[in-house]
Tab-separated table of C-alpha atoms in Angstrom:
chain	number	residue	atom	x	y	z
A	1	UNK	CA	43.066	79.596	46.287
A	2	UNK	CA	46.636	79.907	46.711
A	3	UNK	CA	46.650	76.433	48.892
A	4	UNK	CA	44.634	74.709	46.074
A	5	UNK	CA	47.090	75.895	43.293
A	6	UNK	CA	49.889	74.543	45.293
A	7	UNK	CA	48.256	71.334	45.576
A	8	UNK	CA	47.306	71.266	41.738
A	9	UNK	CA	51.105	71.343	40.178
A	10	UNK	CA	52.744	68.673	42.458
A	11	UNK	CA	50.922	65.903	40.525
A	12	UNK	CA	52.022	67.014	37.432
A	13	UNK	CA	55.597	67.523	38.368
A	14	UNK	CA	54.941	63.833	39.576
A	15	UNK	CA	53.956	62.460	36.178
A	16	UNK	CA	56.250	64.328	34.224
A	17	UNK	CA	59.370	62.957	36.465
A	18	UNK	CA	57.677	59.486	36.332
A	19	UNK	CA	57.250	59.562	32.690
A	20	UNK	CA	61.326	60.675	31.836
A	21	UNK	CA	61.851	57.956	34.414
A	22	UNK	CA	59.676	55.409	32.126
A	23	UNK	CA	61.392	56.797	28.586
A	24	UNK	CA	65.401	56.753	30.250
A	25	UNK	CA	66.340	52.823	28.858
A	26	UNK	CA	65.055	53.737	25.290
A	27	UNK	CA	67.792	56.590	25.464
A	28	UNK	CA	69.928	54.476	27.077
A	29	UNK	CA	69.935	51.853	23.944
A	30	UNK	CA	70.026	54.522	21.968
A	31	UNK	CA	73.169	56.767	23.343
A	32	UNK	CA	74.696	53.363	24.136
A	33	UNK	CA	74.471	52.143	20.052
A	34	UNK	CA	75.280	55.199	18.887
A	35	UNK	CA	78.413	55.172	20.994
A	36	UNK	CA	80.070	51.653	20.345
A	37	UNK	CA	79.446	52.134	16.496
A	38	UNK	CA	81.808	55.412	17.291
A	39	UNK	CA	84.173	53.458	19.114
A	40	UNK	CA	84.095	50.567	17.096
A	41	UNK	CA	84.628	52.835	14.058
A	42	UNK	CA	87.813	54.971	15.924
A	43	UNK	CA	89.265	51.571	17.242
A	44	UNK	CA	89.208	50.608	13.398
A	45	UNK	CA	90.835	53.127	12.494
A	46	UNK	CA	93.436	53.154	14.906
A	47	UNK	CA	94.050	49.124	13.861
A	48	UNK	CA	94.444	50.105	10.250
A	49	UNK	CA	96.247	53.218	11.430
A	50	UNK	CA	98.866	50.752	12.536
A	51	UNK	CA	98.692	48.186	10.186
A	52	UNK	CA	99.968	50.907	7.743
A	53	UNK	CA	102.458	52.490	9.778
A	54	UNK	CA	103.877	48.690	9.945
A	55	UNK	CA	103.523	47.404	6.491
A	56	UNK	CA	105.382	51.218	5.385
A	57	UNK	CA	108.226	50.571	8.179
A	58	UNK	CA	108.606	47.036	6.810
A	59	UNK	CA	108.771	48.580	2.848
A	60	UNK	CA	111.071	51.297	3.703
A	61	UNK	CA	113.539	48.674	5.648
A	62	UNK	CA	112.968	46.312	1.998
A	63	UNK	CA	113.603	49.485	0.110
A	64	UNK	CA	116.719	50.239	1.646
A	65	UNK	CA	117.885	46.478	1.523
A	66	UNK	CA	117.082	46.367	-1.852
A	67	UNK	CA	119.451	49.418	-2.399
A	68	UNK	CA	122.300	48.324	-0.241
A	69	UNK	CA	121.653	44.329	-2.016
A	70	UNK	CA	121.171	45.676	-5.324
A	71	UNK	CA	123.104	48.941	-5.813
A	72	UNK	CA	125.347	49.156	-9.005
A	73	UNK	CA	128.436	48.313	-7.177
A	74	UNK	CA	127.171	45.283	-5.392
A	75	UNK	CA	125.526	44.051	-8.464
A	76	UNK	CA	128.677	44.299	-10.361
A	77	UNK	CA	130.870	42.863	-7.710
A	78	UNK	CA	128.626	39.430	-7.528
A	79	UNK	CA	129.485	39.353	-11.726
A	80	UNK	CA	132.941	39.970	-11.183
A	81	UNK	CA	133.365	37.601	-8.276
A	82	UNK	CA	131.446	34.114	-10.551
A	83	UNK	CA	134.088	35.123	-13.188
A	84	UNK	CA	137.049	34.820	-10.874
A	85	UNK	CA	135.139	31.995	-9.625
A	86	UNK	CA	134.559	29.925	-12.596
A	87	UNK	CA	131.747	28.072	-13.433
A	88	UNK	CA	131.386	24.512	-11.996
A	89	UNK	CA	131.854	21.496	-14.320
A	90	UNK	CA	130.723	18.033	-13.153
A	91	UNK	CA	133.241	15.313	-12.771
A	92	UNK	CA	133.950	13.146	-15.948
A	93	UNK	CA	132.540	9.857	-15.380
A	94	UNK	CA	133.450	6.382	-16.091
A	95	UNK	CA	132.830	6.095	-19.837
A	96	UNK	CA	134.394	8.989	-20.541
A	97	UNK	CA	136.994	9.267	-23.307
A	98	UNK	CA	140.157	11.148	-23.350
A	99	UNK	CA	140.816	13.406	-26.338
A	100	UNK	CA	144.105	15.680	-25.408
A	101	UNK	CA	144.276	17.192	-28.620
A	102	UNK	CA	140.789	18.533	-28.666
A	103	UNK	CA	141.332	19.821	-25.693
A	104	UNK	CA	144.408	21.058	-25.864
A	105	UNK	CA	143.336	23.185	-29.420
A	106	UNK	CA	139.719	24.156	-27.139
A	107	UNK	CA	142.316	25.372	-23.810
A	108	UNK	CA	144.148	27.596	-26.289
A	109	UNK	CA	140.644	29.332	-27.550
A	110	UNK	CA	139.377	29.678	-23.838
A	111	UNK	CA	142.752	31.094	-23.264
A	112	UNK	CA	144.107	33.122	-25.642
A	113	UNK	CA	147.910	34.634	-25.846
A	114	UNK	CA	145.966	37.994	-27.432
A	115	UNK	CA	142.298	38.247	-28.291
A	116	UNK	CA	142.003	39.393	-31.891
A	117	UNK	CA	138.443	38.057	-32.121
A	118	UNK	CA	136.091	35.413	-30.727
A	119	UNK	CA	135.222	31.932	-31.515
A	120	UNK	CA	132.291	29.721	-33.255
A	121	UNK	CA	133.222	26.524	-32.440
A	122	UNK	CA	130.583	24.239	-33.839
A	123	UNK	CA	130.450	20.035	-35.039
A	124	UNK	CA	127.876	17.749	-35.792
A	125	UNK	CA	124.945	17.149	-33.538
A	126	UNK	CA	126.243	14.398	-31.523
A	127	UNK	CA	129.870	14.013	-31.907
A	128	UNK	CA	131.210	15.393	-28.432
A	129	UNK	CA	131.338	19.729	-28.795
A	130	UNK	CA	129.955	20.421	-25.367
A	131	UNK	CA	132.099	16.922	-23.695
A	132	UNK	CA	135.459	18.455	-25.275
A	133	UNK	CA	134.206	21.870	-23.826
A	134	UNK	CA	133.220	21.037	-20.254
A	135	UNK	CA	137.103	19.240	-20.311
A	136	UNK	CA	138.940	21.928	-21.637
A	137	UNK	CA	137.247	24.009	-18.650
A	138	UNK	CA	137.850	21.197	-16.048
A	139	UNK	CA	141.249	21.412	-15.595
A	140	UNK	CA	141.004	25.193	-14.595
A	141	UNK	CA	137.654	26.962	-14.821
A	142	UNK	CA	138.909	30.317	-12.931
A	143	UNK	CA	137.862	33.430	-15.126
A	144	UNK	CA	135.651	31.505	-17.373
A	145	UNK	CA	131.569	31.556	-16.929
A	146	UNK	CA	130.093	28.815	-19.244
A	147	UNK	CA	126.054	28.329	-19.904
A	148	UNK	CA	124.077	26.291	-22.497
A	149	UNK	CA	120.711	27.261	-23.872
A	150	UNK	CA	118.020	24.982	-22.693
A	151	UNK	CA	114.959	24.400	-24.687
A	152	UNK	CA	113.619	27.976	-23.026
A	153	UNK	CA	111.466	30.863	-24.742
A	154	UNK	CA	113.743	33.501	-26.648
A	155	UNK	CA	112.513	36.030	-24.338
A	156	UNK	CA	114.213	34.361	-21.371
A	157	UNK	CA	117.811	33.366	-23.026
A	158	UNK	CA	119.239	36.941	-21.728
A	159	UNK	CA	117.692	36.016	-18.799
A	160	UNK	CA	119.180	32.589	-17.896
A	161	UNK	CA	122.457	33.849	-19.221
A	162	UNK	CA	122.063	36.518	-16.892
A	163	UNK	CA	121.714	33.677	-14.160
A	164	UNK	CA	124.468	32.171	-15.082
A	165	UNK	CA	126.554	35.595	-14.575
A	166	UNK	CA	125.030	36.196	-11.597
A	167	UNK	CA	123.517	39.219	-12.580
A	168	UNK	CA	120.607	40.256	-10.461
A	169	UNK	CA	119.551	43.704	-10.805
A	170	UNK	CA	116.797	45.448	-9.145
A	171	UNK	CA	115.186	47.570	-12.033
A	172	UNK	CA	114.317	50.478	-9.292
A	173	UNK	CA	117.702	50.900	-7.772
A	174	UNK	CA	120.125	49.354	-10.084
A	175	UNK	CA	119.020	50.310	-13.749
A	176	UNK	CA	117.848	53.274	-13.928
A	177	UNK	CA	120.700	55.202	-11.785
A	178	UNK	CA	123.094	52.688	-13.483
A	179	UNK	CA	122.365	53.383	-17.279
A	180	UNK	CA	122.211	57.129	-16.190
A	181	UNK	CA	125.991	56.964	-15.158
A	182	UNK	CA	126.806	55.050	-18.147
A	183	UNK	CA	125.264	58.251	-20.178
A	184	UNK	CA	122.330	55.782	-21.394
A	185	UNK	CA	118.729	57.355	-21.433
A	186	UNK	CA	116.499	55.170	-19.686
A	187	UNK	CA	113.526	55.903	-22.241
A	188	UNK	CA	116.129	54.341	-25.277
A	189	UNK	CA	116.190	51.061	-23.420
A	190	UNK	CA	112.704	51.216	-21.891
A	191	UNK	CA	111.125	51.265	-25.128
A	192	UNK	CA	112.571	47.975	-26.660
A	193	UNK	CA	111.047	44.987	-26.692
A	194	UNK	CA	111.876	41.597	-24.708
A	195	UNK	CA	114.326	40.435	-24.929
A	196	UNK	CA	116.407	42.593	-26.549
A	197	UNK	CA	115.875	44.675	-23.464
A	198	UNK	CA	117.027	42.536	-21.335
A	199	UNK	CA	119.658	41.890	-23.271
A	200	UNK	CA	120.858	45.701	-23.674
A	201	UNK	CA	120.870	45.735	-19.841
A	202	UNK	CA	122.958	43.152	-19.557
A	203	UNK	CA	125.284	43.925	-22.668
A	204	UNK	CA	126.333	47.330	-20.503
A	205	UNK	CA	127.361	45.501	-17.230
A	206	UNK	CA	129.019	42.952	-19.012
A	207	UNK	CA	131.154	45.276	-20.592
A	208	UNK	CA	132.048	47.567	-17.147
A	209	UNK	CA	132.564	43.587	-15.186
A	210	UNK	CA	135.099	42.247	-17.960
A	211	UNK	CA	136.558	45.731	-17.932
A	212	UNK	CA	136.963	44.958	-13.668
A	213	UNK	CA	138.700	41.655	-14.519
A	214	UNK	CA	140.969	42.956	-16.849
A	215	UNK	CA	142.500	45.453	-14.707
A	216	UNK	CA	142.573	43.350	-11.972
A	217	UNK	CA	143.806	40.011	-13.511
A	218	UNK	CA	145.805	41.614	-16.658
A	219	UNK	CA	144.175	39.532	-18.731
A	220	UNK	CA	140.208	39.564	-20.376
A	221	UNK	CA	137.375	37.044	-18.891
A	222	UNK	CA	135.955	34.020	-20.983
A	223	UNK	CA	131.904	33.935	-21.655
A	224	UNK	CA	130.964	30.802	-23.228
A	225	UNK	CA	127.694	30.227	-24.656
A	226	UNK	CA	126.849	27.019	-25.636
A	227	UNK	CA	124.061	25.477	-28.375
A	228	UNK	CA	123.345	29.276	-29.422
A	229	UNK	CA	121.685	26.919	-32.456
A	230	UNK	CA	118.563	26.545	-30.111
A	231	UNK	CA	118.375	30.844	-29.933
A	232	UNK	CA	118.332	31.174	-33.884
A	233	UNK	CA	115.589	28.463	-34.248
A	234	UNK	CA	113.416	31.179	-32.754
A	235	UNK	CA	115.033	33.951	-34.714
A	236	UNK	CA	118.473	35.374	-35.569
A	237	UNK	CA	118.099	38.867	-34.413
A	238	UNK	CA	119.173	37.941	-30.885
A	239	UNK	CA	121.996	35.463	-31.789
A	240	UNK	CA	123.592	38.718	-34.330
A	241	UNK	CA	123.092	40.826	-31.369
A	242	UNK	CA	125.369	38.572	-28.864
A	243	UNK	CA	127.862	38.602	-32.151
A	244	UNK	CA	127.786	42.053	-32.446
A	245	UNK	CA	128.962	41.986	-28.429
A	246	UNK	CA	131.393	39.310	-29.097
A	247	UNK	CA	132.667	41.227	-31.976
A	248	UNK	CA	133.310	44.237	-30.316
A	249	UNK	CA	134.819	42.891	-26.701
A	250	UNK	CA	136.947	41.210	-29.382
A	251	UNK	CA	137.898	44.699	-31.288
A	252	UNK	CA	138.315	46.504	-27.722
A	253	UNK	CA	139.991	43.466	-25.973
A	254	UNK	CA	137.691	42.982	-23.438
A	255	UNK	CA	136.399	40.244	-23.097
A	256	UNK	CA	136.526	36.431	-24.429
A	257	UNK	CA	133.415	35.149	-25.966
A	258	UNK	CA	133.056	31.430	-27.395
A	259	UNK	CA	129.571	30.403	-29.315
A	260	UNK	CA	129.270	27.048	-29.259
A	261	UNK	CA	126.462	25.635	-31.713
A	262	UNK	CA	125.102	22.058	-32.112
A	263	UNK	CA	123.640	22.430	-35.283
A	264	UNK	CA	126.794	23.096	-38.175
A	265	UNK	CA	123.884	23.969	-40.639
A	266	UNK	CA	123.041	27.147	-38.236
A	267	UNK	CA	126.498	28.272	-39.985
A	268	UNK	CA	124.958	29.874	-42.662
A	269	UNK	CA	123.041	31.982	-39.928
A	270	UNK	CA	125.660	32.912	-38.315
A	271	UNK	CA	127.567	34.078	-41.311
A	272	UNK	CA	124.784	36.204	-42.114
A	273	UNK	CA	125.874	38.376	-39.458
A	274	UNK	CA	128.740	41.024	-40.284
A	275	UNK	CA	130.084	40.603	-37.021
A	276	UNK	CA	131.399	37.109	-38.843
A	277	UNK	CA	133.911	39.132	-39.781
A	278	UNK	CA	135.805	39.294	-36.519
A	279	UNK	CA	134.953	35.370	-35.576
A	280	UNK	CA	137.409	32.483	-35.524
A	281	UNK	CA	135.826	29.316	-36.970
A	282	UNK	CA	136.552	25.895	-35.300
A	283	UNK	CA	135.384	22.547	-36.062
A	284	UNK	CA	135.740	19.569	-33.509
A	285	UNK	CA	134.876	15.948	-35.561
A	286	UNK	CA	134.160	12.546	-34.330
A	287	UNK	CA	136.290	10.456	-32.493
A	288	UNK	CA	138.771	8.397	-34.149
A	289	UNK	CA	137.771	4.695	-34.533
A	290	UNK	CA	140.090	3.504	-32.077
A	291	UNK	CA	138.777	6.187	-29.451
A	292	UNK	CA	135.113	5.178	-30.749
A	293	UNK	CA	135.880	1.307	-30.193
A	294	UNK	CA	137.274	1.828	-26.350
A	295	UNK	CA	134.097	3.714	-25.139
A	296	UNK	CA	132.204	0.627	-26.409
A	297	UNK	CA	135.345	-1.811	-24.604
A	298	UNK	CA	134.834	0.494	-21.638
A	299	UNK	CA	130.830	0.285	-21.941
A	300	UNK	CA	131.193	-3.673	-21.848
A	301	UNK	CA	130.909	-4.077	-25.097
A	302	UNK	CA	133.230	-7.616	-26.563
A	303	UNK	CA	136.498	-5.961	-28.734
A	304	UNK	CA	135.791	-7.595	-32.236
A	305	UNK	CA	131.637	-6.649	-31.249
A	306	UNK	CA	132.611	-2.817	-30.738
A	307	UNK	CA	134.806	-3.030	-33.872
A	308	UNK	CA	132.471	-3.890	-36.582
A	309	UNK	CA	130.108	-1.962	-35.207
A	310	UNK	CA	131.944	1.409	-35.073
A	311	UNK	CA	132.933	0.689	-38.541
A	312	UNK	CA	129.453	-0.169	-39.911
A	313	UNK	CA	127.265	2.060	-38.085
A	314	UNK	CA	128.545	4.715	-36.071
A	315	UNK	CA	132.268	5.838	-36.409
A	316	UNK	CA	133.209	8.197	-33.964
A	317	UNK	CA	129.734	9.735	-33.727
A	318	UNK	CA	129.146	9.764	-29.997
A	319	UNK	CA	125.876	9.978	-29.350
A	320	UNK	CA	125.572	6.965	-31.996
A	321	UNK	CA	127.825	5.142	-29.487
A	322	UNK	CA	126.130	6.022	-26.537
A	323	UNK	CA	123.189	4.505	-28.365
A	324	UNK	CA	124.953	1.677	-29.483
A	325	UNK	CA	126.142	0.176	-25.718
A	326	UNK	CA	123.152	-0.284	-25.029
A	327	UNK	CA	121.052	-1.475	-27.673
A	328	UNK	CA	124.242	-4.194	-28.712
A	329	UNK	CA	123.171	-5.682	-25.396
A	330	UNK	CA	120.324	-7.109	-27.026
A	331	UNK	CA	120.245	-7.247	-30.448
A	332	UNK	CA	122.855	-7.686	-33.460
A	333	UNK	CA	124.781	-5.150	-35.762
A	334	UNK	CA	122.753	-5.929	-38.788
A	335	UNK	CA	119.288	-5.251	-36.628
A	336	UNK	CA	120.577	-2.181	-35.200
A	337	UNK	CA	122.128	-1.496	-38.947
A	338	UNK	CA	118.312	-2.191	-40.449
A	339	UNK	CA	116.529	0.205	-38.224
A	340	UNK	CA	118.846	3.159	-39.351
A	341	UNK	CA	119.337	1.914	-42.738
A	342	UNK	CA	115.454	2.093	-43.140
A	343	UNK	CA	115.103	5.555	-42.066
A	344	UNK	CA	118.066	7.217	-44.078
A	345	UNK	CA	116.568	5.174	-47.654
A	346	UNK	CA	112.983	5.956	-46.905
A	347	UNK	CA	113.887	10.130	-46.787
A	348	UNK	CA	116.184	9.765	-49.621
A	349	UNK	CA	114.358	7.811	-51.783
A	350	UNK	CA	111.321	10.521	-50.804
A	351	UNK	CA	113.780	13.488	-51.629
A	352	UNK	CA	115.012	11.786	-55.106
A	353	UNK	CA	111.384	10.964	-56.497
A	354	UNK	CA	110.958	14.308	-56.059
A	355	UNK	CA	113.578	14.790	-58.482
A	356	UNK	CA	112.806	12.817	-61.328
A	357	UNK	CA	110.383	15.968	-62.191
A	358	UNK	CA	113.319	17.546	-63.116
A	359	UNK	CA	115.395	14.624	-64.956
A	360	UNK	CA	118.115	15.131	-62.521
A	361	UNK	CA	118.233	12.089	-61.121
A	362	UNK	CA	121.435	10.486	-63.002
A	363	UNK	CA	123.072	13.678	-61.531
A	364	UNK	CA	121.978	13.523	-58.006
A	365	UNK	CA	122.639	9.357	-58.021
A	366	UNK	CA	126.469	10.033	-59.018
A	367	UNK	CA	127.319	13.346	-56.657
A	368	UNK	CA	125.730	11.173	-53.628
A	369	UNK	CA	127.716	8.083	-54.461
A	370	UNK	CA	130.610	10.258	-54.887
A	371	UNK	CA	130.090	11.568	-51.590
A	372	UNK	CA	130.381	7.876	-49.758
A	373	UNK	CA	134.288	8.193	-50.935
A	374	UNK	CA	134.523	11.697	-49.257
A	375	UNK	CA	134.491	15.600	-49.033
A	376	UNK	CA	132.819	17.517	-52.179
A	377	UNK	CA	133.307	21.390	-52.266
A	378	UNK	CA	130.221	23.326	-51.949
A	379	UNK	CA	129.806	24.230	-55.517
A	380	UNK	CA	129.859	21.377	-56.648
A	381	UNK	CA	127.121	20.166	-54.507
A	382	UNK	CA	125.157	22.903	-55.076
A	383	UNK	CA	125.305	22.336	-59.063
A	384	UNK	CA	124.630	19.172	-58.731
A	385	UNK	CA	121.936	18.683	-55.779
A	386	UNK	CA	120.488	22.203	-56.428
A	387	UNK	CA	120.546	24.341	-53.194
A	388	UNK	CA	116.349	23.377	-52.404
A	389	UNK	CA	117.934	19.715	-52.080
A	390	UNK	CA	120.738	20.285	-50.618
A	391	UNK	CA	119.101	22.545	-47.287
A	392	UNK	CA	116.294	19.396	-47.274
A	393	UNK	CA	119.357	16.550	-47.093
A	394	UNK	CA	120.921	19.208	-44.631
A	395	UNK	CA	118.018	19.254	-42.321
A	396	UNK	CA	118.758	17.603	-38.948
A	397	UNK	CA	115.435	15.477	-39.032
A	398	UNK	CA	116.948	13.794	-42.165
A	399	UNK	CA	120.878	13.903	-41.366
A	400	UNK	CA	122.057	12.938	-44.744
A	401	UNK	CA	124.540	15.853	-45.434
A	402	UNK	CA	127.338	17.577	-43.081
A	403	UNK	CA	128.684	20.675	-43.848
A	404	UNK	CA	131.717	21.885	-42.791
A	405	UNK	CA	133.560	25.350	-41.913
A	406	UNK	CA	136.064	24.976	-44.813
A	407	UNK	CA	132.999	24.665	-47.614
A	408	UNK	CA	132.743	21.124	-47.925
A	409	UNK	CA	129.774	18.452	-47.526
A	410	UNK	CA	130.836	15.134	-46.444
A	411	UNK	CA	127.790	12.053	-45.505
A	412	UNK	CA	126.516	12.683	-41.902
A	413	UNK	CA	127.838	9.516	-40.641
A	414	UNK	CA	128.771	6.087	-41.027
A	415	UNK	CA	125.680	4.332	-41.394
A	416	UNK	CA	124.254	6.976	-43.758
A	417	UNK	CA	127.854	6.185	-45.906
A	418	UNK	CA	126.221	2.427	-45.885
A	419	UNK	CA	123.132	3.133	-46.617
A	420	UNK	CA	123.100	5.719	-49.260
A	421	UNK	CA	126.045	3.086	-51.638
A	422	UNK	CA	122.905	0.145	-50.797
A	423	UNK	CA	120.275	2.107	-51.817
A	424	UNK	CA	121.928	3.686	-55.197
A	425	UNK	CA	124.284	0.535	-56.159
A	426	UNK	CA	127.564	2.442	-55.625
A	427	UNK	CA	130.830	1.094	-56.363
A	428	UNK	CA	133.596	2.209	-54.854
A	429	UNK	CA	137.136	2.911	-56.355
């Protein structure tokens, strides 16, 4: 019995063994899937492990350049070193027209014996403001930044200007710690709007850079901001904020500042402001008619050519010059005279129907004729014309009136003269 038992179990151990031996690849394919999705999922890990370790080393080296690039001191120090600098003027070119006593009167505001206050310096759109500027700076631009207002936003003017200063704060390590030292709660100038805060930012280091200069140079910095006219088409609160800065680097001494506006009736804007208090009016005009004839000479225009038409159409206007060379290249002074002519009668003869509502007419016929024989004080415009009238013939789409820091209105220009005696039958004295 024991001999038969014996012989019993040996198949079975047999068939058991040969039946793990027929199951062993399914475990096999099913250990071996189990295991690369483990490795797969560790050797994933370990990438991204990396990845982050890297992209943290990289921030931490840009966090600390940022802070040695952009700390206070560095930041101030590029401002300081464009003002020593100067800004860069382009060469004159060969057109260009001399006028030494412009200059010489615009040197003397860039440059003052003692600040007492700061400038407006403003003329009619077209007669040479920025020209006369850019050569008054030419001859020796050292301590004086200058920028003009493009056609940008009104949230980007602090912006630009701060371009211009080279101002280029990082807000994480230069404002916050900055404004801080300067006993300035970061919350006061965090909750303002663009782009006054912008604006507030830069107001502060422009105050500690011109303070730098000062010491260093014994004598205050220059900022000169040119056609501030385009900022208060969008809205005077900005353009009374930068006179409120001008006004009081003027009261402490500080710093320079010269508004430059291409628009003379924006004056009334800017007077709005009580920071006109501390601010030097000063009006650059036209060129003379001898200057006005030797641009046209010196743009190939013929002598007696250049004459009559300076004295017919554009006086010393010089962007009506500019126009002139070239269109007297192919046509006459009276076609060139029609075209304006046209334009100034059409609005005027618009504005005065208007008028004849009121039975005013007579009046406004003999204060514009008077006007074609020179200045009128402002009150008398304005009780003749009305002041509705007056801000319509003022408008620079029209360009019929010219106003003028010492309270007079004048004719906007030569042609308009011309056209406005034509158009009402005025006789002159």
């Amino acid at each position: 019995m024991e001999i038969i038992v014996f012989w019993n179990r040996r198949p079975a151990t047999g068939a058991l063994l040969a039946a793990l031996a027929q199951q062993q690849p399914t475990f096999r394919r099913v250990f071996g899937f189990i295991g690369g999705v483990v490795a797969y999922a560790v050797s994933t890990i370990f990438i991204i492990l990396v990845v982050a370790a890297f992209v943290a080393r990289h921030v931490l080296d840009n966090k600390n350049t940022i802070a040695k690039t952009h700390s206070p001191e560095v930041v101030l120090a590029r401002m300081l070193a464009r003002f020593e600098a100067g800004s860069v003027i382009p060469p004159v070119r060969n057109s260009h027209i001399d006028r030494p006593e412009a200059v010489a009167m615009l040197q003397g505001v860039l440059r003052p014996a003692l600040l007492k206050d700061y400038t407006v310096f403003i003329g009619e759109v077209g007669c040479g403001k920025t020209t006369a500027v850019l050569d008054a700076i030419r001859a020796n631009s050292t301590g004086i930044v200058y920028h003009i207002v493009q056609s940008e936003l009104i949230v980007d003017v602090p912006k630009r200007l701060a371009g211009s200063l080279a101002f280029e704060p990082n807000q994480f390590t230069f404002t916050e710690g900055y404004l801080k030292d300067c006993s300035v709660e970061m919350h006061q100038i965090a909750s303002a709007e663009e782009p006054f805060k912008s604006w507030a930012i830069l107001d502060f280091s422009l105050r500690d850079v011109a303070a730098q200069f000062k010491t260093k140079h014994g004598h205050p910095a220059t900022l000169v901001i040119d056609a501030v006219d385009m900022i208060a088409q969008q809205g005077p609160a900005l353009l009374h904020a930068i006179q409120k800065f001008a006004k009081a680097a003027a009261d402490e001494q500080l710093l320079n500042v010269v508004l430059v506006t291409c628009d003379v009736s924006n004056l009334p804007e800017l007077k709005a402001s009580s920071a006109m208090t501390r601010a030097r009016v000063v009006e650059v005009g036209d060129l003379t008619d001898q200057q006005a004839v030797t641009y046209l000479v010196r743009r190939d225009i013929h002598e007696d050519l250049a004459k009559r038409a300076v004295a017919e159409i554009a006086g010393g206007r010089l962007i009506l010059l500019n126009n002139l060379a070239d269109d007297l290249l192919f046509k006459t002074v009276d076609e060139i005279f029609e075209v304006f002519s046209s334009r100034t009668e059409s609005s005027l003869q618009r504005l005065i129907d208007d008028l004849a509502l009121y039975n005013a007419t007579s009046v406004v016929h003999k204060t514009l004729c008077d006007l074609t024989h020179g200045a009128l004080h402002i009150d008398i415009v304005h009780c003749a014309l009305g002041k509705d009238l007056t801000k319509k013939l003022l408008a620079t789409h029209i360009n019929i009136l010219a106003y003028h820091p010492n309270d007079t209105y004048t004719l906007h220009s030569r042609y308009v003269q011309r056209s406005v005696s034509t158009l009402l039958n005025c006789t002159r004295p």
